[in-house]
Amino acid sequence: MTHSTEPMEGAPLIAPSSVSHPLYDAVVDACRSVYDPEIPVNIYELGLIYTIDINAENEVRVIMTLTAPGCPVAGEMPGWVADAVDPLPGVKQVDVELTWEPPWGMEMMSDEARLELGFM
């Protein structure tokens, strides 16, 4: 039996978030409080937050990316996200994972981010 790290055909590239969890909106708001220092838009609207997974024990797992692998704050931004989410009432633990798959693209930005950056 072989173990493949490749996603199964038809599997989404970005795992779904726990949108029905009672803490989800608060975690999203916390992510919106984090800004890329080079871009005047929060990282949630930039599309850098791929997945917010919250389990029954209120342990939060955030999967995120950066605009580019060479981003000067690559080593710091996941910590900023953890620091924003960790103090939320009810959150037991926060784990922030950085991924490069799929690569970030401008199409991942929200309409609000596009408007703020003058792309609309």
C-alpha positions in Angstrom: 0.0 0.0 0.0 1.4 3.4 -0.9 0.8 6.7 0.8 0.5 9.6 -1.6 0.9 13.2 -0.6 -0.8 14.3 -3.8 -4.5 15.4 -3.3 -7.0 12.9 -4.6 -8.7 13.8 -7.9 -11.6 16.0 -7.3 -10.5 17.0 -3.8 -10.6 20.8 -3.2 -7.2 22.6 -3.2 -8.3 24.6 -0.1 -9.9 22.7 2.8 -13.3 23.9 3.8 -13.6 26.1 6.9 -15.8 25.4 10.0 -18.3 28.1 9.1 -21.0 26.8 11.3 -18.9 26.7 14.5 -20.0 29.5 17.0 -16.4 30.8 17.1 -16.0 31.1 13.4 -17.1 34.8 13.0 -14.9 35.9 15.9 -11.9 34.1 14.4 -12.5 35.8 11.0 -12.8 39.2 12.7 -9.5 38.5 14.5 -7.9 37.6 11.2 -9.2 40.8 9.7 -7.2 42.7 12.4 -3.9 41.5 10.9 -2.5 43.6 8.0 0.3 42.9 5.6 2.7 45.8 6.4 3.3 46.3 2.6 -0.4 46.4 1.6 -3.0 48.5 3.3 -5.6 45.7 3.4 -6.2 43.0 6.0 -5.0 39.5 5.3 -8.5 38.0 5.3 -9.7 40.3 2.5 -6.4 39.7 0.7 -7.4 36.1 0.5 -4.4 34.9 2.5 -6.5 32.9 5.0 -7.4 29.7 3.2 -9.0 27.6 6.0 -10.3 28.2 9.5 -10.9 24.8 11.1 -12.4 24.7 14.6 -13.0 21.4 16.3 -15.4 20.5 19.1 -12.8 21.3 21.7 -12.5 24.9 20.4 -9.0 24.2 19.0 -8.4 26.5 16.0 -6.3 25.6 13.0 -5.7 28.3 10.5 -4.1 27.5 7.1 -2.8 30.6 5.4 -0.4 31.7 2.7 1.5 34.8 1.8 1.5 36.9 -1.3 4.9 35.6 -2.2 7.4 33.1 -0.7 9.9 35.9 -0.4 7.6 38.0 1.7 9.8 39.9 4.3 7.4 39.0 7.1 7.0 35.3 6.2 8.4 34.2 9.5 6.3 36.6 11.5 2.8 36.8 10.0 1.6 33.3 11.2 2.5 34.4 14.8 0.6 37.7 14.3 -2.5 35.6 13.3 -2.0 33.3 16.3 -1.6 36.3 18.6 -4.9 37.8 17.2 -6.9 34.6 17.6 -5.5 33.2 20.8 -7.1 35.7 23.3 -10.6 35.2 21.9 -13.0 33.9 24.6 -13.5 30.2 24.2 -10.5 29.5 22.1 -8.5 26.6 23.7 -5.5 26.5 21.3 -4.4 28.0 18.0 -2.2 26.5 15.4 -1.3 28.5 12.3 0.1 26.6 9.3 1.7 28.3 6.4 1.2 26.7 3.0 2.2 27.5 -0.6 -0.4 25.3 -2.3 -2.3 26.6 -4.0 -0.2 29.6 -4.7 -1.9 32.9 -3.8 -3.1 35.0 -6.7 -4.8 38.4 -7.1 -8.1 36.6 -7.9 -8.2 35.4 -4.3 -8.8 39.0 -3.0 -12.3 40.1 -2.0 -14.1 42.8 -3.9 -13.4 45.1 -0.9 -9.7 44.5 -1.2 -9.7 45.1 -5.0 -11.6 48.3 -4.5 -9.2 49.5 -1.7 -6.2 48.7 -3.9 -7.7 50.4 -7.0 -8.3 47.2 -9.0 -12.0 47.9 -9.5 
